[in-house]
Coordinates of C-alpha atoms and ligand atoms in Angstrom, one line a residue:
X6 CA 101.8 88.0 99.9
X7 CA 98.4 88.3 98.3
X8 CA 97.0 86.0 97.2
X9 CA 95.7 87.8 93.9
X10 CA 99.3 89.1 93.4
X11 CA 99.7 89.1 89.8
X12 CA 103.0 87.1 89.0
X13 CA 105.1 87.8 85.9
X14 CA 107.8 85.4 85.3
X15 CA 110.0 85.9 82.5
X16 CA 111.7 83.7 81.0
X17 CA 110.0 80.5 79.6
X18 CA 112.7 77.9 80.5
X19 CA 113.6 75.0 82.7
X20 CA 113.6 77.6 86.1
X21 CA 110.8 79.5 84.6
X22 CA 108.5 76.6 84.2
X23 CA 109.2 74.8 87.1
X24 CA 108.3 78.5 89.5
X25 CA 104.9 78.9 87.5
X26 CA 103.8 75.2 87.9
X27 CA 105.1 75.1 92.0
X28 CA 103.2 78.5 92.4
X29 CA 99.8 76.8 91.5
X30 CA 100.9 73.7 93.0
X31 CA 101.5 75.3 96.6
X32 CA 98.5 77.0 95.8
X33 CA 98.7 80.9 94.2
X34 CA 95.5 82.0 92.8
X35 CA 96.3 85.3 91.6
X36 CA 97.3 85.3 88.0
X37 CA 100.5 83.6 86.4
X38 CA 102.0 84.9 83.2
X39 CA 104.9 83.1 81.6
X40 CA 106.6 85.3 78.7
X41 CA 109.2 83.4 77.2
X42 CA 111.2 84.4 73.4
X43 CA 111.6 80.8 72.2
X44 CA 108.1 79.5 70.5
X45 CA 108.0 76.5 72.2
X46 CA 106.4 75.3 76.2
X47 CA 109.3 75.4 78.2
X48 CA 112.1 72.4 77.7
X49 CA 114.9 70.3 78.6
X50 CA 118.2 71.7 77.2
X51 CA 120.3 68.7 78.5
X52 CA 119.2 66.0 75.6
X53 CA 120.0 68.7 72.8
X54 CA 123.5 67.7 73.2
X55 CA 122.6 64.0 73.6
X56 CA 119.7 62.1 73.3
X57 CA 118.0 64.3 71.0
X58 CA 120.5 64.9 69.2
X59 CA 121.2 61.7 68.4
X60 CA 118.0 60.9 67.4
X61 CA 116.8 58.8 70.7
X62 CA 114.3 61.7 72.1
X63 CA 111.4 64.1 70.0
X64 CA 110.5 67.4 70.5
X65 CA 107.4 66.2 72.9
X66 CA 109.7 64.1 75.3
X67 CA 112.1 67.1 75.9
X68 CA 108.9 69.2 77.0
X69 CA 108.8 69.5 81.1
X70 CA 104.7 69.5 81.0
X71 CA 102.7 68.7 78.4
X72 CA 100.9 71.7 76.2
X73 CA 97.6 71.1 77.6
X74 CA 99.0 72.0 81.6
X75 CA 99.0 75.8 81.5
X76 CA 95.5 76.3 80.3
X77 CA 94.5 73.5 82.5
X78 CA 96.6 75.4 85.4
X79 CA 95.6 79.0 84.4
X80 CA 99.3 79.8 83.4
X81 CA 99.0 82.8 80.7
X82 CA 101.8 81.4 78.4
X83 CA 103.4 84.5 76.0
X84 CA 105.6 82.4 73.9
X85 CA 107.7 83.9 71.2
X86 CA 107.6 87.1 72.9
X87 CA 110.7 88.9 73.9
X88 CA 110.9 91.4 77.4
X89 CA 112.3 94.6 76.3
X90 CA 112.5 96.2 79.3
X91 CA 111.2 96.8 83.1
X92 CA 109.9 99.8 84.4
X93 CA 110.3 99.4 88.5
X94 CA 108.6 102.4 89.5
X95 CA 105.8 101.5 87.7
X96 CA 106.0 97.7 87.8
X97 CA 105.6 96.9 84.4
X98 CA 107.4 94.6 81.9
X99 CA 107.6 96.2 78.3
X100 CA 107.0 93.8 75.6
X101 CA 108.7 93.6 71.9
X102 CA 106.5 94.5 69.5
X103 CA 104.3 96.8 72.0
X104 CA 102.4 95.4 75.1
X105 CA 103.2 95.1 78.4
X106 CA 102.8 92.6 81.7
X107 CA 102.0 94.4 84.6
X108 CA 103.6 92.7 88.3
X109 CA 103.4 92.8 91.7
X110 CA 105.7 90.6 92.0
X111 CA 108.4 89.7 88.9
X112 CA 110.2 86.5 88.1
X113 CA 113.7 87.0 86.5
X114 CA 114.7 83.2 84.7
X115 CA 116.1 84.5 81.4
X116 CA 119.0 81.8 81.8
X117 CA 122.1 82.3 79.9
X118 CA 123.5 82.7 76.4
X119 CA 126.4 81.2 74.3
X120 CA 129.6 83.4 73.9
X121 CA 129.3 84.2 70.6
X122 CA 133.0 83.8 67.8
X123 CA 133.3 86.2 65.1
X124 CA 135.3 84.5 62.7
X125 CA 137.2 85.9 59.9
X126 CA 135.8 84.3 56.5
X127 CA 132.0 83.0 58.4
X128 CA 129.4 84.0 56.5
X129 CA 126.5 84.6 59.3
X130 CA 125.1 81.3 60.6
X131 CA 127.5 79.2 59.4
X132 CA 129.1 78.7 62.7
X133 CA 126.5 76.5 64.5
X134 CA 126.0 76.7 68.5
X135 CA 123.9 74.8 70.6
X136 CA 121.1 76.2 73.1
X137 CA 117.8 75.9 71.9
X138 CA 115.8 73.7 70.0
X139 CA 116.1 75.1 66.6
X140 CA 119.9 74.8 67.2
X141 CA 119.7 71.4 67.9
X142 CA 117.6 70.6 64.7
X143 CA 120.3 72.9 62.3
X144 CA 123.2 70.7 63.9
X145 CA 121.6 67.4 63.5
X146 CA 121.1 68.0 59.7
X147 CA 124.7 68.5 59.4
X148 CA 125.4 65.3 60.6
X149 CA 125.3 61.9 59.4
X150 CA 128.0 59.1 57.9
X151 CA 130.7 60.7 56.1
X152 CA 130.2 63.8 57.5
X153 CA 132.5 66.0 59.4
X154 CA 132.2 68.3 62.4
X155 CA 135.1 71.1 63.6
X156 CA 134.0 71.8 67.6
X157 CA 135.4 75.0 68.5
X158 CA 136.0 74.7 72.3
X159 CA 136.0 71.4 74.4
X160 CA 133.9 71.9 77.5
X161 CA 130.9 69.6 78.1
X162 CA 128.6 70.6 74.9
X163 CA 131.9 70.3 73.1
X164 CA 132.6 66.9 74.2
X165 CA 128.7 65.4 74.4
X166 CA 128.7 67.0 70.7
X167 CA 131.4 64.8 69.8
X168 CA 130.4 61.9 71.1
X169 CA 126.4 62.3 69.6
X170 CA 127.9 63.2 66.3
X171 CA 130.5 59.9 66.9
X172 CA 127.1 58.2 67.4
X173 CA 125.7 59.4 64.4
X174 CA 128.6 58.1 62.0
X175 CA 130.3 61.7 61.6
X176 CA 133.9 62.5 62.3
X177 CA 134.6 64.8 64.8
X178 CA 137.6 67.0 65.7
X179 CA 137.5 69.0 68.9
X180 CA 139.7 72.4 68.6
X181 CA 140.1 73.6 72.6
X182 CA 142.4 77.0 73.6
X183 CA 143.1 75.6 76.9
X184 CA 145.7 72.6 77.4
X185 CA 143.2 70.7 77.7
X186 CA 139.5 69.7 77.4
X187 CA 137.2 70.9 80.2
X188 CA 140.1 73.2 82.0
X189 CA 137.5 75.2 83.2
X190 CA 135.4 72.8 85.2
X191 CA 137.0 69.4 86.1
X192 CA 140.4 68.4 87.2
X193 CA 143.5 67.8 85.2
X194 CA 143.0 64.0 85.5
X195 CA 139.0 64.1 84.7
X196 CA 140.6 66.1 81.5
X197 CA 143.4 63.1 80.6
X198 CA 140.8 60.3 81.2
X199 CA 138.1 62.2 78.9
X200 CA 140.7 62.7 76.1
X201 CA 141.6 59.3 75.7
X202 CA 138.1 58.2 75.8
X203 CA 137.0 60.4 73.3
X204 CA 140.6 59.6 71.0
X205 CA 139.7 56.0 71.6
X206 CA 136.4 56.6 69.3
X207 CA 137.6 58.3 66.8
X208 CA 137.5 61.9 67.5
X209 CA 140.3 64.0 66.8
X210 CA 141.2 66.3 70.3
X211 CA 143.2 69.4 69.5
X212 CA 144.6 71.4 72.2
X213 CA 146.3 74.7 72.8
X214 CA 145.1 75.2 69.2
X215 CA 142.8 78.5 68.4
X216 CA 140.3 78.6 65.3
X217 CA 141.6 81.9 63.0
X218 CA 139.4 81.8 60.2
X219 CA 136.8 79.5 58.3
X220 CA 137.2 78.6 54.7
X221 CA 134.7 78.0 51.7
X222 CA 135.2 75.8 48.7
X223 CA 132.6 76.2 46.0
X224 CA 131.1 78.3 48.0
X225 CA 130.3 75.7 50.9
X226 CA 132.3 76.1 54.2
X227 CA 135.1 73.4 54.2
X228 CA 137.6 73.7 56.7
X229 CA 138.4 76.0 59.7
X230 CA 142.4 77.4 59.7
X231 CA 144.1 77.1 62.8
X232 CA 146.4 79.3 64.8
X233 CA 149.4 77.7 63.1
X234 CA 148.1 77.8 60.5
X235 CA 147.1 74.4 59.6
X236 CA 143.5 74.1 57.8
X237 CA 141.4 71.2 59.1
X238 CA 138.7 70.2 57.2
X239 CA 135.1 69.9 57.8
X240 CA 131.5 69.8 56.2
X241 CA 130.1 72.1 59.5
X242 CA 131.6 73.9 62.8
X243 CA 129.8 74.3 65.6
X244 CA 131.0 76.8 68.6
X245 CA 131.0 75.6 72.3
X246 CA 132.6 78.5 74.3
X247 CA 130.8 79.1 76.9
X248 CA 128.0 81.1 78.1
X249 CA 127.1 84.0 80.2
X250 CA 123.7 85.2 82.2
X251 CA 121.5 86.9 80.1
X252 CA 121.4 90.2 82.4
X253 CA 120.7 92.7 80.1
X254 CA 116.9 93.4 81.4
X255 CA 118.2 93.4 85.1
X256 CA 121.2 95.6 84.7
X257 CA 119.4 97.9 82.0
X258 CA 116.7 98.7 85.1
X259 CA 119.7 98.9 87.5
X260 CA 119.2 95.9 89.4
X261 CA 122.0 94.4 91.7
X262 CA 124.7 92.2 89.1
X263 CA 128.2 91.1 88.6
X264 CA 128.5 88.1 86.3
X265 CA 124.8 87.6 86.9
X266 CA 121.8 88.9 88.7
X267 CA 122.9 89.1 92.5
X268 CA 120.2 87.3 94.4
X269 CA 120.1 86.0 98.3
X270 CA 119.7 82.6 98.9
X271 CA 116.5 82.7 98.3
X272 CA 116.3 84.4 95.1
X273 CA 116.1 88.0 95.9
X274 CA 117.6 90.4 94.3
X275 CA 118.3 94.1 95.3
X276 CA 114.1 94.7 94.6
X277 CA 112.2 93.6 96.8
X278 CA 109.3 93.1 93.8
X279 CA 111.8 91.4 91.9
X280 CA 113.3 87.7 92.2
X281 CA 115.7 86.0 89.8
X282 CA 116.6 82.0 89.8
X283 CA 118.4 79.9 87.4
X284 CA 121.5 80.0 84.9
X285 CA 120.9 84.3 85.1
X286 CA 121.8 84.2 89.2
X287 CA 124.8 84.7 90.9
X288 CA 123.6 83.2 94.1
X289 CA 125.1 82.5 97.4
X290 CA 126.4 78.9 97.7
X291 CA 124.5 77.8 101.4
X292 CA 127.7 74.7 101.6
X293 CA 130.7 77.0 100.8
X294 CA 130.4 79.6 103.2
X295 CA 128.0 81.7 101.5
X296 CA 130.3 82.4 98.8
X297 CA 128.7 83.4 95.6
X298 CA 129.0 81.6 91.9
X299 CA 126.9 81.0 88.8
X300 CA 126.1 77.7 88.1
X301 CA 124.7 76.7 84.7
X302 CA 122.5 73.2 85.7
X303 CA 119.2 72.0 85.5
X304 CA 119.5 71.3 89.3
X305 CA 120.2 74.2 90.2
X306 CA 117.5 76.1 88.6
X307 CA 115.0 73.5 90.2
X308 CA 116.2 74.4 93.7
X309 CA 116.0 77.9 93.5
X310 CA 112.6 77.4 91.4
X311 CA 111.7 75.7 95.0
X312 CA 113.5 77.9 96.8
X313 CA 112.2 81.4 95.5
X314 CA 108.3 80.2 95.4
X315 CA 108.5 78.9 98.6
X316 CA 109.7 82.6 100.1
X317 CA 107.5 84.5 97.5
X318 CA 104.2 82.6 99.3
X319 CA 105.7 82.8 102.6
X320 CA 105.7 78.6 102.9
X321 CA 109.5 77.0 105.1
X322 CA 112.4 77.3 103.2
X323 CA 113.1 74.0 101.4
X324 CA 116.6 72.7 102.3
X325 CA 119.5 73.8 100.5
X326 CA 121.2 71.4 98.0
X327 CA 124.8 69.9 97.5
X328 CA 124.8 71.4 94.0
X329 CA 125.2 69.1 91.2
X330 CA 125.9 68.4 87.6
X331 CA 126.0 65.5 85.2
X332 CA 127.2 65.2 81.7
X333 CA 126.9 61.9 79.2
X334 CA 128.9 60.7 76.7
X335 CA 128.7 57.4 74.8
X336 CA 128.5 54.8 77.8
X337 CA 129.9 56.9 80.2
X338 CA 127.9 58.6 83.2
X339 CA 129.9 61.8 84.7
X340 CA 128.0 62.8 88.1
X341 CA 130.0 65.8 89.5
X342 CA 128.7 67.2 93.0
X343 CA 129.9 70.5 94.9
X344 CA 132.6 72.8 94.1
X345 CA 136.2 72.6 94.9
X346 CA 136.8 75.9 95.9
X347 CA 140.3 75.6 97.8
X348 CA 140.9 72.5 97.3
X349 CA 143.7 71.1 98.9
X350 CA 144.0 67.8 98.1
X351 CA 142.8 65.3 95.6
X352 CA 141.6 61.6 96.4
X353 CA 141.3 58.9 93.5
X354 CA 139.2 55.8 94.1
X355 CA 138.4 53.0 91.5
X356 CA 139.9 52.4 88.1
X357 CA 140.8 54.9 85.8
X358 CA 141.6 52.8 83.1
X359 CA 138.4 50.8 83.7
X360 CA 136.1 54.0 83.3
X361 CA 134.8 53.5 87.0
X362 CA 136.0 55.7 89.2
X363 CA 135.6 59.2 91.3
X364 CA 138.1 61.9 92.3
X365 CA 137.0 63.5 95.4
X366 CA 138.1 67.1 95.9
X367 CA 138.5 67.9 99.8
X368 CA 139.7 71.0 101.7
X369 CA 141.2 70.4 105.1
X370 CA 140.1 66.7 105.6
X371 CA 136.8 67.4 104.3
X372 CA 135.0 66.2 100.8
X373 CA 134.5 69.8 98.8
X374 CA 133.5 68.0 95.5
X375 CA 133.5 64.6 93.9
X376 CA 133.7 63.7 89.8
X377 CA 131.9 60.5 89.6
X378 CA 132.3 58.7 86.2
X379 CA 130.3 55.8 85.9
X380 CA 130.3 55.6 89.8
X381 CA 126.8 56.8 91.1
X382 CA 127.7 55.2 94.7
X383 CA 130.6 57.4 95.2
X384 CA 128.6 60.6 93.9
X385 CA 125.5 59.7 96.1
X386 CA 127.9 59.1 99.3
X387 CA 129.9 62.1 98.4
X388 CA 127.5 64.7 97.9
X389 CA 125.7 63.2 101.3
X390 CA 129.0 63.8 102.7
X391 CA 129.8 67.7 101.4
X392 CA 126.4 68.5 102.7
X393 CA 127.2 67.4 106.3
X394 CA 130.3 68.7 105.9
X395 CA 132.4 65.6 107.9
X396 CA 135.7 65.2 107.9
X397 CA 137.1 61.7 106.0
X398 CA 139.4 59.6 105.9
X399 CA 141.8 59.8 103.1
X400 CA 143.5 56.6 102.6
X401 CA 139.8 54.5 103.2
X402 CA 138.2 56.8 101.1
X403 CA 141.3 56.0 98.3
X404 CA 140.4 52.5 99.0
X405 CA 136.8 50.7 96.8
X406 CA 137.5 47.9 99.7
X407 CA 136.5 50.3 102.0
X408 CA 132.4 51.2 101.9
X409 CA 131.3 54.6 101.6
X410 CA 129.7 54.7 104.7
X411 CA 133.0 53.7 106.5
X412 CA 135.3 56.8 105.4
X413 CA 133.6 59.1 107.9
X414 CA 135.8 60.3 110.6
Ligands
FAD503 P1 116.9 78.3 80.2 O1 116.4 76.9 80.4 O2 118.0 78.5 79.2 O3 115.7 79.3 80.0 C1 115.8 80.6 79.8 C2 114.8 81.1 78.8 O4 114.6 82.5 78.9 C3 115.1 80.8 77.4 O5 114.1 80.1 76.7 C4 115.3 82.2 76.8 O6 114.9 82.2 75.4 C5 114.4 83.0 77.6 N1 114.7 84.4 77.6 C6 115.9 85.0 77.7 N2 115.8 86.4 77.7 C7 114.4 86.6 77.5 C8 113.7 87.8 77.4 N3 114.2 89.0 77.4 N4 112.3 87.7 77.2 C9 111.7 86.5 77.1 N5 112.4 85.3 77.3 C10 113.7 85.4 77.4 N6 122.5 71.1 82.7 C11 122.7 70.0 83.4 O7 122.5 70.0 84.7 N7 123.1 68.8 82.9 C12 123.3 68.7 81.5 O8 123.6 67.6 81.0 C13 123.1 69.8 80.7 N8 123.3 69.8 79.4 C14 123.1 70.9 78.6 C15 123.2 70.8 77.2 C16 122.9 71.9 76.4 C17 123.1 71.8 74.9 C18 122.6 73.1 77.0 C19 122.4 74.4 76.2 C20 122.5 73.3 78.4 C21 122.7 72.1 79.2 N9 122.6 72.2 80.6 C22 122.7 71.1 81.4 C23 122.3 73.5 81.3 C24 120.8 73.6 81.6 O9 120.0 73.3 80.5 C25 120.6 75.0 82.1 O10 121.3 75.2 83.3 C26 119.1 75.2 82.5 O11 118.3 75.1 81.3 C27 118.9 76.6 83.1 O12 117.6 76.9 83.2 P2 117.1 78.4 83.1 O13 115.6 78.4 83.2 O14 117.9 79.3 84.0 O15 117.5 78.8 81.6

């Protein structure tokens, strides 16, 4: 590529930031524009939930680089700007409000959005969500001793919700659709053992249980009315249902997408101008086969931010990563690695009941996935282990005795 190629990423987040600051770093001279809607330099999302939350982080330690970086770096930052649309003939980015970024070559890191709950009885903003700063600051008012939070859906904002507003002196009661907390991305016993955690400090878990409406007295909201009809009280609710990619600027311009922006594993998508990386991608998955997913984590977008500047400036491919997560909540440390697609059997080592443990996920003799709580041995080993795909051992792997390095077949 040229080296004067202008670069227009989109999307001022954690993928978004990383690509324009590894662009200069592997050393692009051309211009860099970074047009993001929020107003702020892009940030960490992860401590919103957490450590910010509860009042342990500011505003300037969730910030990846410090203000001062872009101008030192030459980064054209177009915060609290929004990308209306792309013209691909003409290579342009159309901004709200009038303007436009011209490319040669286009960035997509738009990320993803929560699933939004219209609620019978909710006057508009009254049910709180969680993405962005501002959200963050709105929740953490609500909270406080004596306070009371309804979470509508028990995934892993959900949960790290309930355990920062635990933290914070509030009551808590989680209302999930599912059976049971975190159906949708960890195993039945990761669910059990995060249940009793969470009843163990107070909050109230309900499951199989749908929010039908939300209910004022004097005026203020005061309780949410369940499915049964049952009304559970509550100073504040706050919706954690999920997300999805925010594709609307790549499928509005016809771009390649199913339940995000199809890209290669590189971050291409079906333009050759134009890339996409982070939450927004439905990506191959280099360990599984090529198969493709969407995964919502900060590593994740850092790879492919790697991944898609490296092939942009023609430098070697960095090596693909194990993909991993984590999630806190009070003392406990989740670490989950890989996916376990196909799964075929399920291998528990440690203690349960002592919070130390991991449940490794493997598919004919071979380690797919692990969920590590409190165990970051077992997560290292194990992720080492999916990405060289060996076949284990079972019963040593079942057994803490037994070192990581000896389960190997
Ligand atoms: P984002 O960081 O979301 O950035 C996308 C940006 O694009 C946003 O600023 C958005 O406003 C902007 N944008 C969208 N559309 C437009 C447009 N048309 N024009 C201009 N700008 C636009 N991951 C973990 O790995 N571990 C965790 O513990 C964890 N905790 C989390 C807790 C919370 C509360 C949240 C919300 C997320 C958490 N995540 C966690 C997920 C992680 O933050 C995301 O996977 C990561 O931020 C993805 O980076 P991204 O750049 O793709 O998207």
């Amino acid at each position: 590529m040229n080296e004067n190629a202008r670069i227009v990423i989109v999307g001022a987040g954690h993928a978004g930031g990383t690509a324009a600051a590894l662009l200069r770093q592997h050393g692009h001279t051309g211009p860099i524009e970074l047009i993001g809607e929020e107003p702020w330099v892009p940030y960490q999302r992860p401590p919103l939930s957490k450590a910010y939350l509860k009042d342990q982080a500011d505003a300037e330690a969730l910030k990846l680089r410090p203000d001062a970086f872009y101008a030192e770096q030459d980064i054209t930052l177009r915060l609290g700007t929004r990308a209306q649309s792309i013209d691909r003939d003409g290579r342009r980015v159309a901004l709200q409000g009038g303007g436009e970024a011209r490319y040669d070559v286009l960035i997509l890191a738009t990320g993803s959005s929560n699933r939004k709950l219209d609620l019978p009885g909710a006057k508009p903003g009254d049910v709180l969500e969680l993405r962005s700063l501002a959200d963050a600051e709105r929740l953490k008012r609500a909270l406080g001793p004596g306070r009371t939070l309804a979470i509508i859906g028990g995934g892993y904002i959900g949960l790290e919700a309930a355990a920062s507003a635990r933290a914070l002196g509030a009551e808590a009661t989680v209302i999930e659709l599912a059976p049971r907390v975190l159906a949708r991305v960890a195993c039945p016993e990761l669910s059990a053992f995060f249940e009793a955690y969470h009843r163990g400090r107070g909050v109230e878990i309900l499951t199989g249980s749908e929010v039908r409406e939300v209910g004022y007295a004097k005026d203020r909201l005061s309780a949410v009315r369940l499915g049964d009809g049952r009304w559970v009280e509550c100073d504040a609710v706050l919706a954690g249902v999920g997300a999805a990619a925010c594709a609307k600027l790549a499928r509005d311009c016809a771009l390649d997408c199913d339940v995000g922006v199809v890209v290669d594993a590189v971050g291409r998508t079906s333009d050759p101008a134009i890339w996409a990386i982070g939450d927004v991608t439905f990506r191959p998955m280099a360990h599984y086969g090529h198969r493709r997913h969407r995964l919502e984590s900060v590593p994740a977008a850092v790879e492919q931010a790697r991944q898609t500047t490296a092939a942009i400036l023609g430098l070697p491919a960095p090596a693909h990563e194990v993909p991993w997560f984590w999630s806190d909540q009070y003392d406990l440390k989740l670490q989950i690695a890989g996916i376990p697609f196909e799964a075929d059997q399920r291998v528990v080592r440690g203690d349960i009941g002592a919070a130390k443990f991991a449940i490794f996920h493997l598919n004919a003799g071979r380690i797919v996935s692990v969920e590590a709580v409190n165990c970051p041995p077992e997560f290292m080993a194990g992720r080492q282990l999916i990405g060289q795909a060996r076949a284990v051992d079972a019963a040593k792997l079942a057994d803490p005795k037994v070192s990581m390095r000896d389960v190997a077949l």
